[in-house]
Amino acid sequence: MKPSVQALGQILYSPSQYVIPVFQRNYRWEEKEWSKLWESLEAIQAPDKRGNHFMGFLVFVAGLAQPGHHTQFHLIDGQQRLTTLSLLLIALRDVSRTASLRDLATEIHDYSLVHGNKRQLEHYRLLPKAADQERFLALVDSRTSPSGYGRMASAHAFFKERIALLGDDETKLRTLYDVVCQRLEFMCATLESENAYNIFKSLNSTGIPLGPSDLIRNFVFMHVRPEEHDEFDQDLWAPLERHFASTSAALDEERFSRFFRDFLMARGRYVAPKDTFASFEAAYEATDFEPRELAAELKRASAWYDVIRSEASDASPNVSRGLKALNALDSSTTYPLLVNLFERRAKGLIDDDELATCVEMLNGFILRRFVCGESSRGYGQIFVRACQASESATVDELRKYLQEKGWPDVLRFRAAFESLPLYSRGYARHILETLERAQGHREQADLALAQIEHVLPQTLSEAWQRDLGPGADAIHAEWLDRPGNLTLSAYNQTLWNHPFAQKRAHYADSNITITRALAAEDRWGVEQIRRRGQWLSELAARIWIGPDLPPDEDADDDRDSDLDTDERRERRRRFWGGLSEYLKDRGWNRRLPGRYPYSTTRLSSGIEHIGYETRVRFFRERVGIDVWFWRAESMPAWEALRAQPAQIEAMMGGSWEFHRIPGREKGRMSLERPAPGIANEATWPALYEWFHAKLEVLYRSISPLIEAKIRG
C-alpha cells in the first residue's frame, strides 16, 4: 500500500472512476449515520474550528488501464462514506438549482458527480454496484428510477431538507460545498489485487460493521477472477440474493446471514451466530472449491429455504401444509434440520411422504412440549444434532431421537392440554384454527374475521354469577382460559358476556364446527368445559402426533407384542369410564380419568414437573397409582421422599416403591394393590373404592408434602 491523505474534492475531481465491486454490500447507512455526518459538517464550520476533519480510510484496487479510458479503481473499503457524501453533493446541487444558482449547481455536477466528456457508464465519477446503481444514477441525472430509490432517496431527502434551511444564500451554500470538498480528508491507499482480500478482512474500522453475509460474499468473489465478477454476479450471485430481498426489494442482510448459518448447520454441527463467517471460511478455504459450483449449491438450498419459510409452495401439498403449521410455532430452530431433509429428498434418500412425516413429527414435538410446559431452550442444538441422528433410516431414527429428547406421550399431553391456560400462554389462535380445520369439511369456514371467544366470558355478569353458583369467582379464575372454554367466533363483540342461552343461539348458526357444537349444551359450567376440553385434547393428540406411552414405561402386558386388539382397548375404556362415574358420583371436583383405551390414565397434579397416573394391568391382575417426577428440578423431592418412606406410608397406607429412570433426571414412586379376578367386572367397584380413597389422600396430604420438598 502507498497511503496518502487527500481531500474529497481531490478524489472526486480526478480523472478516475470509482467502482463499487459487485461483491460489496448494498448501501446501508441510515439516519443515525447521516445525522452524525451532518453534525460533523456543522462542527467544522464553527468560527473557532481550525484544520480539517478526518473521514477514515478509502482503500482501492486499481483496475486494468486501457488506452482512451480513464482509470477505474475498485473501492474495497469506504464505499458507504463515499456514496453518502456523493448523495449529499447531489442534494446540494439540487438545492442550488432550485435557488437559481446555476453556476454553483453546474460546478458541483461537473466537478464532483460526472465526467462531462465521457459517455454511458464512464460518465459517472462514482459507480455503485448493480443493485444500487440504477437508483444512484437516477439521482445524479435528476430522473425517476423505475425501481424506486429506497435508502438512497431517503439519504438524498435527509440532506436536501437540511441544506434547504440555508435558504437562497449563495455564500452559505458555496461555503458548505467548499467545506465538503476541501476540509473532509481521507487516508487513501491502493492495493495489489492479490492482497485485497486479506487486507479487506482487517478493514472496516468505522461505519456499519460487516455482517457474516458481507464477509462470505467477499470471500466467494475473491476466488473469482476479477474479469468474471460481473458475469458471476449476474448469473449466480444476484439470483441467490433475490431470495433474501425485503419488501422494499433491498437485500435483507440479516436474513441472508441466517441462511448461511443454517446451511452450515445442516451438516450436523452447531455454529454460533458470531462464528458464521469463520465456520464458512474454514469449510471452504482449505478446499479447492469451485465458486460456481458453490453458488449453484447455495442457490439450490435457498429455493428450499423459501419453501421451508412458507414463502413458496412445495410440490407436495402435505409438506407445504406441515411447514405452514411449523412456521406458526416460531420454529426457525428447525431450519437446519429441514434443509438437511430437503437435501435428502433431492438425493432420493426419502420421498415426499417421508418428508411430510418428518415435518409432522417436528410439529408434534414442539407443540406437545409447549403444552406440557417444557422449555424451548436448547432447540437450536437439539435440531442440529438431529441431522446426524437421521443419517440412516431417516423417519424412524428421527422419531427415536425426538423421543429421547423429551417428546411428551399422549396421556401427558392430553392432561396438560386440558388444564392449559391456553388463552394467556400463546398459540391459542393457531391451535383453535388447526382444530377447526381438522374437522375435515370440504368447504372450510373462513376464519380470517373470527376472533377467540370465551364461552364463559372474561367479565362475569350477575347472570353468570348466578349460573355458576357458590365459588363463581374461583371457577372463573381456574377455568376461563382453558381450551374447553375457548372457541372461534365472528360475533365476539356481539356475544361478549351475555348469558349462555343467548350465546347458544348464535353458536347454532355458526359455520365454524367447533363453535356450532356448543349449541348442543343446555348450560355452561365446569363439567361442560371439562368435557369439551377432553374432546379437544383427543383431537389435538391426533393432530400433533407423538408417543402413545412414556419411553421408559413398560409396555402394557395386556397387549400382544404385535397387536393391541379392539377388545382390549374397549375393556380398558369401560374400566376407566366406570372409575370416572364412580368418582363423579362422590363429588370428585378434579379432572376425571375419562374413557381411555390405555393401561394408564393421567391426572393433573397441579404441581410443576409432577404427574399423577392411575394404572391397570389385566394380565398381572394389579392396579396402581404412580407419581412421576418429570424434570431435574423435581428430583430433590423424590430423593427426600425416598429417604423417608414411612412418612407417606403412614399417611396413605401400603408400601411405596421408588424408581429412578436410568440415564434420565426423572423418577417415579408407585403404589400397587392386587386385583384378583379383575377380568370379572363385578370386582371393579372395590377397585374404584380403593382408587377413590388413595387419590383423596394423595391430593389432600401428599401433594402439599411434595410441593414443600420441591421448594426446599
XYZ file of C-alpha atoms in Angstrom:
712
model
C 0.000 0.000 0.000
C 1.062 3.579 -0.648
C -1.197 5.662 1.596
C -1.714 9.377 1.090
C -4.048 11.960 2.623
C -6.439 13.522 0.123
C -9.405 15.858 0.391
C -12.729 14.692 -1.007
C -12.514 17.283 -3.804
C -9.173 15.876 -4.966
C -10.572 12.355 -5.018
C -13.742 13.160 -6.952
C -12.248 15.702 -9.365
C -9.518 13.338 -10.537
C -9.808 11.683 -13.989
C -10.554 8.380 -12.244
C -13.775 6.446 -11.833
C -14.550 4.709 -8.540
C -16.401 1.435 -8.933
C -18.013 -0.394 -6.045
C -17.424 -4.103 -6.758
C -20.362 -6.477 -7.094
C -19.235 -8.428 -4.025
C -19.581 -5.395 -1.753
C -22.767 -4.953 0.243
C -25.521 -2.600 -0.848
C -25.872 0.917 0.508
C -26.642 0.522 4.222
C -26.303 3.864 6.011
C -29.400 5.239 7.712
C -30.453 8.379 9.572
C -28.164 7.655 12.524
C -25.089 7.816 10.263
C -26.432 10.698 8.147
C -27.057 12.766 11.289
C -23.565 12.099 12.592
C -22.056 13.250 9.289
C -24.194 16.397 9.231
C -23.237 17.240 12.814
C -19.560 16.910 11.841
C -20.083 19.347 8.962
C -21.748 21.849 11.286
C -18.969 21.482 13.865
C -16.089 22.172 11.469
C -17.825 25.347 10.249
C -17.728 26.865 13.749
C -15.704 30.144 13.847
C -13.187 28.751 16.328
C -12.700 25.496 14.432
C -9.413 25.127 12.558
C -7.999 22.305 10.499
C -9.665 19.554 8.563
C -11.875 16.624 9.536
C -10.563 13.068 9.076
C -13.173 10.772 7.499
C -11.275 7.479 7.646
C -9.847 5.163 5.002
C -10.627 4.756 1.330
C -8.984 1.593 0.057
C -8.835 0.846 -3.667
C -7.685 -1.863 -6.027
C -6.577 -0.475 -9.387
C -8.366 -1.848 -12.413
C -6.768 -2.701 -15.732
C -5.698 0.513 -17.517
C -6.961 0.791 -21.084
C -5.948 3.412 -23.683
C -8.636 6.036 -24.206
C -10.396 5.240 -20.942
C -9.959 6.748 -17.521
C -8.524 4.524 -14.818
C -11.027 2.571 -12.761
C -10.445 1.970 -9.085
C -12.442 -0.691 -7.244
C -13.439 0.598 -3.822
C -12.687 -2.063 -1.205
C -13.309 -0.016 1.943
C -15.128 3.267 2.483
C -17.942 2.810 -0.021
C -20.645 3.808 2.484
C -18.893 7.122 3.256
C -18.061 7.991 -0.346
C -21.591 7.121 -1.504
C -23.178 9.188 1.273
C -21.028 12.229 0.517
C -21.930 11.921 -3.168
C -25.623 11.850 -2.212
C -25.053 14.968 -0.082
C -23.453 16.698 -3.090
C -26.427 15.718 -5.277
C -28.731 17.288 -2.683
C -26.562 20.443 -2.575
C -26.661 20.660 -6.381
C -30.477 20.274 -6.396
C -30.966 22.989 -3.744
C -28.651 25.295 -5.749
C -30.706 24.704 -8.889
C -33.923 25.491 -7.019
C -32.292 28.726 -5.781
C -31.358 29.576 -9.418
C -27.650 29.376 -8.544
C -26.796 27.783 -11.872
C -23.041 28.316 -11.739
C -22.731 26.597 -8.369
C -25.040 23.777 -9.415
C -23.062 23.209 -12.624
C -19.753 23.247 -10.756
C -20.963 20.609 -8.298
C -22.380 18.457 -11.088
C -19.390 18.621 -13.444
C -16.541 18.532 -10.921
C -17.916 16.107 -8.302
C -20.547 13.881 -9.922
C -19.801 13.275 -13.612
C -17.081 13.243 -16.242
C -18.562 15.621 -18.806
C -16.618 14.260 -21.773
C -17.453 10.585 -21.156
C -20.499 8.617 -22.192
C -22.599 5.777 -20.838
C -21.398 4.356 -17.501
C -17.997 6.064 -17.808
C -19.871 9.350 -17.451
C -20.209 8.900 -13.670
C -17.410 9.523 -11.182
C -18.860 7.016 -8.686
C -20.438 3.805 -9.958
C -22.254 1.763 -7.283
C -22.800 -1.992 -7.557
C -25.619 -3.259 -9.747
C -28.284 -3.444 -7.026
C -27.855 0.268 -6.167
C -26.628 1.560 -9.491
C -29.916 2.470 -11.183
C -31.166 4.356 -8.109
C -27.938 6.329 -7.713
C -27.601 7.236 -11.391
C -31.240 8.366 -11.485
C -30.498 10.816 -8.650
C -27.381 12.079 -10.446
C -29.389 12.545 -13.663
C -32.409 14.069 -11.869
C -34.782 11.482 -13.285
C -37.197 8.941 -11.866
C -35.821 5.494 -11.129
C -38.040 2.675 -12.444
C -37.061 0.556 -9.442
C -37.659 3.287 -6.862
C -34.986 4.992 -4.784
C -35.097 3.216 -1.438
C -32.475 4.121 1.133
C -30.505 6.346 -1.251
C -33.548 8.538 -1.863
C -34.034 8.793 1.891
C -30.435 9.971 2.329
C -30.853 12.498 -0.500
C -34.079 13.813 1.082
C -32.438 13.997 4.519
C -29.577 16.199 3.294
C -31.759 18.239 0.941
C -34.096 19.163 3.803
C -31.210 20.387 5.956
C -29.418 22.219 3.149
C -32.671 23.963 2.195
C -32.648 25.597 5.642
C -29.693 27.667 4.402
C -32.127 29.406 2.054
C -31.070 31.009 -1.239
C -27.860 32.404 0.249
C -25.146 31.573 -2.289
C -22.391 32.332 0.222
C -23.702 29.757 2.688
C -24.259 27.128 0.013
C -20.807 27.656 -1.512
C -19.223 27.575 1.946
C -20.839 24.196 2.539
C -19.536 22.948 -0.826
C -16.021 24.140 -0.025
C -16.117 22.525 3.419
C -17.250 19.196 1.967
C -14.659 19.184 -0.815
C -11.681 20.810 0.917
C -11.924 20.054 4.638
C -13.071 16.420 4.621
C -9.954 14.270 4.299
C -9.393 10.563 3.713
C -6.389 8.322 4.053
C -6.301 6.736 0.589
C -4.473 3.512 -0.204
C -4.231 1.427 -3.354
C -3.679 -2.336 -3.013
C -2.321 -5.011 -5.265
C -5.297 -7.123 -6.293
C -3.839 -10.391 -4.951
C -3.591 -8.870 -1.449
C -7.006 -7.267 -1.456
C -8.988 -9.979 0.309
C -6.620 -10.487 3.240
C -6.373 -6.737 3.815
C -10.122 -6.305 3.373
C -10.817 -8.618 6.337
C -8.832 -6.325 8.638
C -10.553 -3.129 7.487
C -13.954 -1.591 8.177
C -12.823 0.028 11.399
C -15.528 2.680 11.088
C -19.099 2.698 9.860
C -21.506 -0.244 9.998
C -19.671 -3.485 10.844
C -19.578 -6.120 8.148
C -22.019 -8.938 8.792
C -21.472 -12.632 8.020
C -23.204 -12.371 4.641
C -20.960 -9.411 3.674
C -17.821 -11.334 4.555
C -18.997 -14.521 2.849
C -19.895 -12.607 -0.313
C -16.433 -11.041 -0.387
C -14.789 -14.392 0.348
C -16.510 -16.088 -2.584
C -15.903 -13.250 -5.049
C -12.240 -13.056 -4.140
C -11.984 -16.610 -5.502
C -13.488 -15.487 -8.824
C -11.263 -13.926 -11.492
C -11.858 -10.113 -11.499
C -12.792 -10.057 -15.164
C -15.509 -12.653 -14.432
C -17.074 -10.811 -11.483
C -19.940 -9.227 -13.398
C -20.903 -12.449 -15.147
C -20.667 -14.443 -11.908
C -22.833 -11.896 -10.123
C -25.441 -11.709 -12.867
C -25.718 -15.463 -13.462
C -25.377 -16.846 -9.943
C -24.955 -14.488 -7.018
C -27.633 -11.887 -7.766
C -30.294 -14.619 -8.288
C -29.231 -16.089 -4.937
C -29.600 -12.729 -3.166
C -33.053 -12.178 -4.678
C -34.318 -14.991 -2.462
C -33.498 -12.764 0.515
C -34.914 -9.443 -0.634
C -37.018 -7.448 1.813
C -40.398 -5.967 0.942
C -38.581 -2.897 -0.417
C -36.559 -5.169 -2.754
C -33.346 -4.389 -0.838
C -31.257 -7.303 0.363
C -32.100 -8.361 3.921
C -28.535 -8.915 5.123
C -29.579 -10.324 8.494
C -31.808 -12.935 6.897
C -29.109 -13.761 4.347
C -26.640 -14.314 7.194
C -29.106 -16.617 8.984
C -29.409 -18.660 5.800
C -25.636 -19.173 5.623
C -25.598 -20.274 9.261
C -28.474 -22.738 8.730
C -26.800 -24.008 5.550
C -23.643 -24.787 7.532
C -25.516 -26.366 10.461
C -27.455 -28.664 8.101
C -24.274 -30.777 8.165
C -24.898 -31.605 11.810
C -22.530 -29.251 13.610
C -23.797 -26.308 15.657
C -22.467 -22.873 14.675
C -22.810 -19.869 16.987
C -24.104 -16.751 15.171
C -20.823 -14.907 15.742
C -18.892 -17.804 14.179
C -20.868 -17.971 10.925
C -18.208 -16.477 8.673
C -15.288 -18.186 10.401
C -17.037 -21.556 10.008
C -17.822 -20.880 6.357
C -14.265 -19.813 5.639
C -12.866 -22.851 7.455
C -15.159 -25.168 5.490
C -14.034 -23.877 2.084
C -10.667 -22.124 2.395
C -8.754 -25.367 2.817
C -10.553 -26.973 -0.125
C -10.099 -26.300 -3.788
C -13.728 -25.255 -4.121
C -15.163 -24.042 -7.403
C -17.104 -20.786 -6.822
C -19.687 -21.547 -9.498
C -20.454 -24.959 -8.023
C -20.722 -23.461 -4.539
C -23.007 -20.662 -5.750
C -25.205 -23.200 -7.538
C -25.399 -25.283 -4.343
C -26.328 -22.207 -2.302
C -28.942 -21.174 -4.860
C -30.493 -24.653 -4.721
C -30.591 -24.531 -0.910
C -32.084 -21.022 -0.988
C -35.010 -22.342 -3.045
C -35.611 -24.977 -0.352
C -35.307 -22.219 2.233
C -38.159 -20.309 0.577
C -40.352 -23.397 0.892
C -39.220 -24.061 4.464
C -40.163 -20.492 5.427
C -43.549 -20.935 3.676
C -42.690 -18.212 1.169
C -43.065 -20.698 -1.697
C -45.054 -23.906 -2.110
C -43.603 -27.388 -2.196
C -44.508 -29.888 -4.902
C -46.095 -31.931 -2.105
C -49.186 -30.229 -0.594
C -48.698 -32.244 2.606
C -45.183 -30.867 3.033
C -46.405 -27.303 2.421
C -49.232 -27.662 4.952
C -46.897 -29.096 7.564
C -44.346 -26.318 7.078
C -47.011 -23.621 7.326
C -48.094 -25.079 10.664
C -44.477 -25.349 11.804
C -43.764 -21.701 10.999
C -46.807 -20.689 13.039
C -44.909 -22.108 16.036
C -41.912 -19.754 15.595
C -39.788 -22.767 14.724
C -36.779 -21.273 12.919
C -34.501 -23.515 15.008
C -35.715 -26.427 12.859
C -34.442 -24.868 9.620
C -31.000 -26.566 9.556
C -32.657 -29.957 10.001
C -35.234 -29.139 7.330
C -32.510 -28.084 4.869
C -30.846 -31.427 5.600
C -34.110 -33.305 4.977
C -34.804 -31.422 1.741
C -31.333 -32.339 0.522
C -32.017 -35.992 1.364
C -35.191 -35.868 -0.669
C -33.330 -34.270 -3.586
C -30.864 -37.177 -3.475
C -33.683 -39.730 -3.447
C -32.963 -40.923 0.102
C -36.507 -40.080 1.257
C -39.710 -39.390 -0.637
C -42.432 -36.741 -0.285
C -44.450 -38.780 2.211
C -41.438 -39.407 4.438
C -40.509 -35.726 4.375
C -44.099 -34.795 5.272
C -43.972 -37.277 8.166
C -40.744 -35.722 9.466
C -42.344 -32.257 9.358
C -45.407 -33.646 11.147
C -43.171 -35.086 13.875
C -41.434 -31.737 14.367
C -44.839 -30.069 14.727
C -45.855 -32.639 17.315
C -42.584 -32.398 19.224
C -42.669 -28.594 19.517
C -46.392 -28.184 20.223
C -46.600 -31.027 22.736
C -43.602 -29.712 24.651
C -45.108 -26.225 24.645
C -48.388 -27.516 26.055
C -46.563 -29.564 28.697
C -44.562 -26.543 29.830
C -41.198 -27.803 28.598
C -38.508 -25.256 27.785
C -37.571 -24.475 24.189
C -34.085 -23.530 25.317
C -31.584 -25.736 23.569
C -33.734 -26.373 20.494
C -31.016 -24.882 18.298
C -28.547 -27.601 19.259
C -31.175 -30.361 19.510
C -32.338 -29.961 15.922
C -28.811 -29.550 14.544
C -27.735 -32.811 16.178
C -30.815 -34.431 14.682
C -29.115 -34.004 11.288
C -26.621 -36.641 12.425
C -29.227 -38.770 14.172
C -31.224 -39.205 10.967
C -28.369 -40.316 8.732
C -29.724 -43.822 8.124
C -33.446 -44.641 8.255
C -34.480 -41.015 8.462
C -38.059 -41.237 9.733
C -37.530 -43.989 12.319
C -34.242 -42.573 13.555
C -35.686 -39.074 13.868
C -38.683 -40.422 15.791
C -36.393 -42.272 18.196
C -34.135 -39.237 18.607
C -37.037 -36.884 19.407
C -38.397 -39.330 21.986
C -35.010 -39.358 23.689
C -35.116 -35.545 23.826
C -38.408 -35.450 25.731
C -41.347 -35.851 23.356
C -44.425 -35.963 25.630
C -46.596 -39.060 25.324
C -50.317 -38.884 24.609
C -51.506 -39.170 28.211
C -49.208 -36.473 29.491
C -50.054 -34.223 26.539
C -53.807 -34.623 26.918
C -53.723 -33.985 30.651
C -51.619 -30.859 30.168
C -53.734 -29.660 27.232
C -56.993 -29.861 29.155
C -55.678 -27.764 32.048
C -53.532 -25.357 29.988
C -54.433 -21.639 30.351
C -54.186 -21.505 26.573
C -55.532 -18.003 26.013
C -52.793 -16.432 28.136
C -49.978 -18.738 27.023
C -49.759 -18.120 23.272
C -50.553 -20.009 20.074
C -54.236 -20.013 21.059
C -55.467 -18.891 17.666
C -53.203 -21.286 15.776
C -54.348 -24.219 17.907
C -58.058 -23.398 17.626
C -57.851 -22.825 13.868
C -55.988 -26.111 13.430
C -58.600 -27.969 15.495
C -61.339 -26.462 13.322
C -59.648 -27.322 10.032
C -59.161 -30.876 11.252
C -62.941 -31.340 11.165
C -62.418 -32.222 7.511
C -65.179 -30.289 5.772
C -64.891 -29.881 2.041
C -65.755 -26.196 2.337
C -63.703 -24.773 5.166
C -65.115 -21.850 7.112
C -63.433 -18.506 6.512
C -61.566 -17.904 9.764
C -59.981 -14.594 8.755
C -62.590 -12.496 10.604
C -63.037 -14.888 13.517
C -61.778 -13.926 16.967
C -61.119 -16.008 20.055
C -64.308 -16.255 22.068
C -64.549 -17.147 25.757
C -67.782 -19.092 26.262
C -67.583 -18.422 29.984
C -66.886 -14.694 29.499
C -63.867 -12.759 30.691
C -66.124 -10.470 32.717
C -68.837 -12.188 34.751
C -72.282 -10.633 34.706
C -74.740 -11.146 37.549
C -76.493 -13.776 35.439
C -73.267 -15.720 35.016
C -72.545 -15.403 38.744
C -75.930 -16.987 39.484
C -75.458 -19.754 36.916
C -72.052 -20.730 38.295
C -73.298 -20.649 41.869
C -71.117 -20.558 45.000
C -67.436 -20.142 44.233
C -68.165 -18.448 40.898
C -65.043 -16.283 41.096
C -62.793 -19.259 41.840
C -64.349 -21.255 38.997
C -63.892 -18.299 36.665
C -60.222 -17.897 37.589
C -59.453 -21.611 37.152
C -61.419 -22.440 34.007
C -61.615 -19.198 31.999
C -58.610 -19.619 29.673
C -58.657 -23.401 29.271
C -59.126 -24.848 25.769
C -62.521 -26.262 26.703
C -63.822 -22.726 27.260
C -62.386 -21.227 24.066
C -63.727 -21.174 20.530
C -63.706 -19.020 17.399
C -66.455 -16.583 16.503
C -67.044 -13.637 14.213
C -69.568 -12.335 16.767
C -67.115 -11.896 19.629
C -68.122 -8.317 20.430
C -71.821 -9.101 19.991
C -71.774 -12.093 22.335
C -69.474 -10.611 24.974
C -70.750 -11.630 28.445
C -74.341 -12.391 27.548
C -75.987 -15.402 29.229
C -75.213 -18.791 27.726
C -78.739 -19.237 26.398
C -78.316 -16.100 24.284
C -74.851 -17.118 23.116
C -76.119 -20.600 22.307
C -78.465 -19.237 19.632
C -75.542 -17.567 17.856
C -73.409 -20.699 18.173
C -76.117 -22.751 16.464
C -75.864 -20.539 13.362
C -72.063 -20.599 13.209
C -70.342 -22.203 10.221
C -67.374 -22.997 12.484
C -67.803 -26.606 13.583
C -66.126 -26.427 16.988
C -68.332 -23.411 17.761
C -71.580 -24.859 16.417
C -71.053 -27.927 18.636
C -71.539 -25.686 21.683
C -75.229 -25.336 20.805
C -75.761 -28.932 21.959
C -75.208 -27.876 25.588
C -78.118 -26.792 27.795
C -75.920 -24.892 30.219
C -72.270 -23.943 30.625
C -70.112 -24.620 33.647
C -67.199 -26.664 34.941
C -68.476 -30.038 33.755
C -69.152 -28.783 30.231
C -65.742 -27.086 29.993
C -64.052 -30.253 31.252
C -65.918 -32.491 28.826
C -65.242 -30.226 25.838
C -61.584 -29.969 26.860
C -61.330 -33.759 26.811
C -62.842 -33.862 23.317
C -60.456 -31.191 22.043
C -57.450 -32.851 23.692
C -58.274 -36.137 21.982
C -58.461 -34.330 18.647
C -55.240 -32.400 19.394
C -53.388 -35.624 20.203
C -54.231 -36.946 16.729
C -53.087 -33.721 15.033
C -49.868 -33.100 16.973
C -48.522 -36.609 16.949
C -46.201 -38.172 19.487
C -45.537 -41.320 21.519
C -48.500 -43.276 22.891
C -46.609 -44.266 26.058
C -43.724 -42.795 28.051
C -40.462 -44.170 26.592
C -39.371 -45.560 29.964
C -42.638 -47.225 30.934
C -43.011 -50.958 30.390
C -45.426 -51.824 27.632
C -48.817 -52.896 28.885
C -48.551 -56.628 29.453
C -52.194 -56.813 28.459
C -51.075 -56.134 24.904
C -49.929 -58.661 22.386
C -46.410 -57.848 21.216
C -47.693 -57.163 17.720
C -51.276 -56.053 18.178
C -53.402 -54.292 20.768
C -56.886 -55.603 19.986
C -60.101 -53.609 19.881
C -61.467 -55.889 22.607
C -58.638 -54.994 24.994
C -58.939 -51.284 24.259
C -62.690 -51.386 24.853
C -62.217 -53.217 28.191
C -59.836 -50.514 29.374
C -62.303 -47.835 28.236
C -65.046 -49.455 30.328
C -62.771 -49.715 33.347
C -61.662 -46.084 33.264
C -65.139 -44.861 32.335
C -66.539 -46.699 35.348
C -63.925 -45.125 37.628
C -64.830 -41.669 36.272
C -68.518 -42.220 37.022
C -67.677 -43.576 40.497
C -65.596 -40.511 41.365
C -68.137 -38.120 39.860
C -70.948 -39.610 41.958
C -68.852 -38.950 45.070
C -68.360 -35.270 44.323
C -64.919 -35.517 42.765
C -64.046 -31.943 41.719
C -60.796 -32.633 39.894
C -60.037 -33.943 36.431
C -61.705 -37.319 35.789
C -59.786 -40.213 34.211
C -62.121 -40.395 31.194
C -62.668 -43.359 28.856
C -59.116 -44.023 27.710
C -58.038 -47.138 25.786
C -54.654 -47.229 27.541
C -53.395 -49.036 30.615
C -52.642 -45.727 32.334
C -54.594 -42.507 32.581
C -53.015 -39.284 33.674
C -54.444 -36.841 36.202
C -53.396 -33.253 36.801
C -51.242 -32.865 39.898
C -51.335 -29.075 39.935
C -47.584 -29.129 40.680
C -44.998 -28.148 38.091
C -42.954 -31.119 36.778
C -45.100 -33.617 38.745
C -47.605 -36.013 37.147
C -50.159 -38.384 38.686
C -51.266 -41.566 36.915
C -53.691 -44.375 37.635
C -52.742 -47.771 36.241
C -54.472 -51.084 35.498
C -52.836 -54.391 34.473
C -55.407 -57.004 33.496
C -52.897 -59.758 32.754
C -50.991 -59.245 36.012
C -54.222 -58.536 37.891
C -52.945 -55.418 39.584
C -53.909 -51.742 39.810
C -51.770 -48.866 40.981
C -51.028 -45.182 41.346
C -47.814 -43.585 40.066
C -46.356 -40.201 40.963
C -43.966 -39.055 38.229
C -41.112 -36.598 38.802
C -40.565 -35.372 35.242
C -37.656 -32.960 35.461
C -34.358 -32.477 37.291
C -35.953 -29.649 39.305
C -38.338 -32.136 40.944
C -35.816 -34.898 41.710
C -34.690 -33.456 45.089
C -38.283 -34.007 46.271
C -38.144 -37.609 45.012
C -34.869 -38.146 46.896
C -36.313 -36.668 50.096
C -39.441 -38.833 49.969
C -37.452 -41.970 49.174
C -35.310 -41.288 52.250
C -38.425 -41.148 54.479
C -40.955 -43.642 53.038
C -42.575 -44.207 56.416
C -43.959 -40.665 56.369
C -46.070 -41.148 53.247
C -46.902 -44.773 54.058
C -48.367 -43.610 57.364
C -50.500 -41.076 55.509
C -51.654 -43.260 52.649
C -51.035 -46.862 53.645
C -49.365 -49.511 51.544
C -45.753 -49.908 50.546
C -44.427 -47.365 48.044
C -41.707 -48.314 45.579
C -39.233 -45.754 44.207
C -37.726 -45.982 40.699
C -35.134 -43.732 39.076
C -35.250 -43.823 35.273
C -31.782 -44.915 34.024
C -29.854 -42.157 32.275
C -32.554 -39.560 32.958
C -33.184 -36.858 35.530
C -36.572 -38.462 36.062
C -38.159 -40.776 38.621
C -41.425 -42.132 39.972
C -42.898 -43.572 43.124
C -45.568 -46.254 42.834
C -48.266 -47.815 44.996
C -49.925 -51.060 43.867
C -52.599 -53.446 45.075
C -53.509 -56.910 43.798
C -56.697 -57.173 41.739
C -57.521 -60.903 41.573
C -60.274 -61.754 39.129
C -60.167 -58.290 37.526
C -61.438 -59.752 34.258
C -64.780 -60.055 36.060
C -66.342 -56.593 36.030
C -68.127 -57.375 39.285
C -64.769 -56.851 41.047
C -64.347 -53.330 39.705
C -66.370 -51.343 42.317
C -63.985 -52.491 45.070
C -61.055 -51.301 42.969
C -62.808 -47.979 42.359
C -63.263 -47.577 46.112
C -59.528 -48.165 46.603
C -58.637 -45.609 43.920
C -61.013 -43.043 45.450
C -59.603 -43.422 48.951
C -55.975 -43.279 47.852
C -56.454 -40.376 45.447
C -58.196 -38.309 48.127
C -55.196 -38.756 50.422
C -52.784 -38.146 47.543
C -54.287 -34.741 46.761
C -55.083 -33.747 50.351
C -51.860 -34.788 52.100
C -49.152 -35.978 49.719
C -49.399 -33.085 47.233
C -48.612 -30.394 49.865
C -45.711 -32.535 51.070
C -44.258 -32.817 47.555
C -44.656 -29.068 46.998
C -42.850 -28.370 50.257
C -39.996 -30.689 49.294
C -39.630 -29.015 45.882
C -39.493 -25.571 47.465
C -36.792 -26.915 49.740
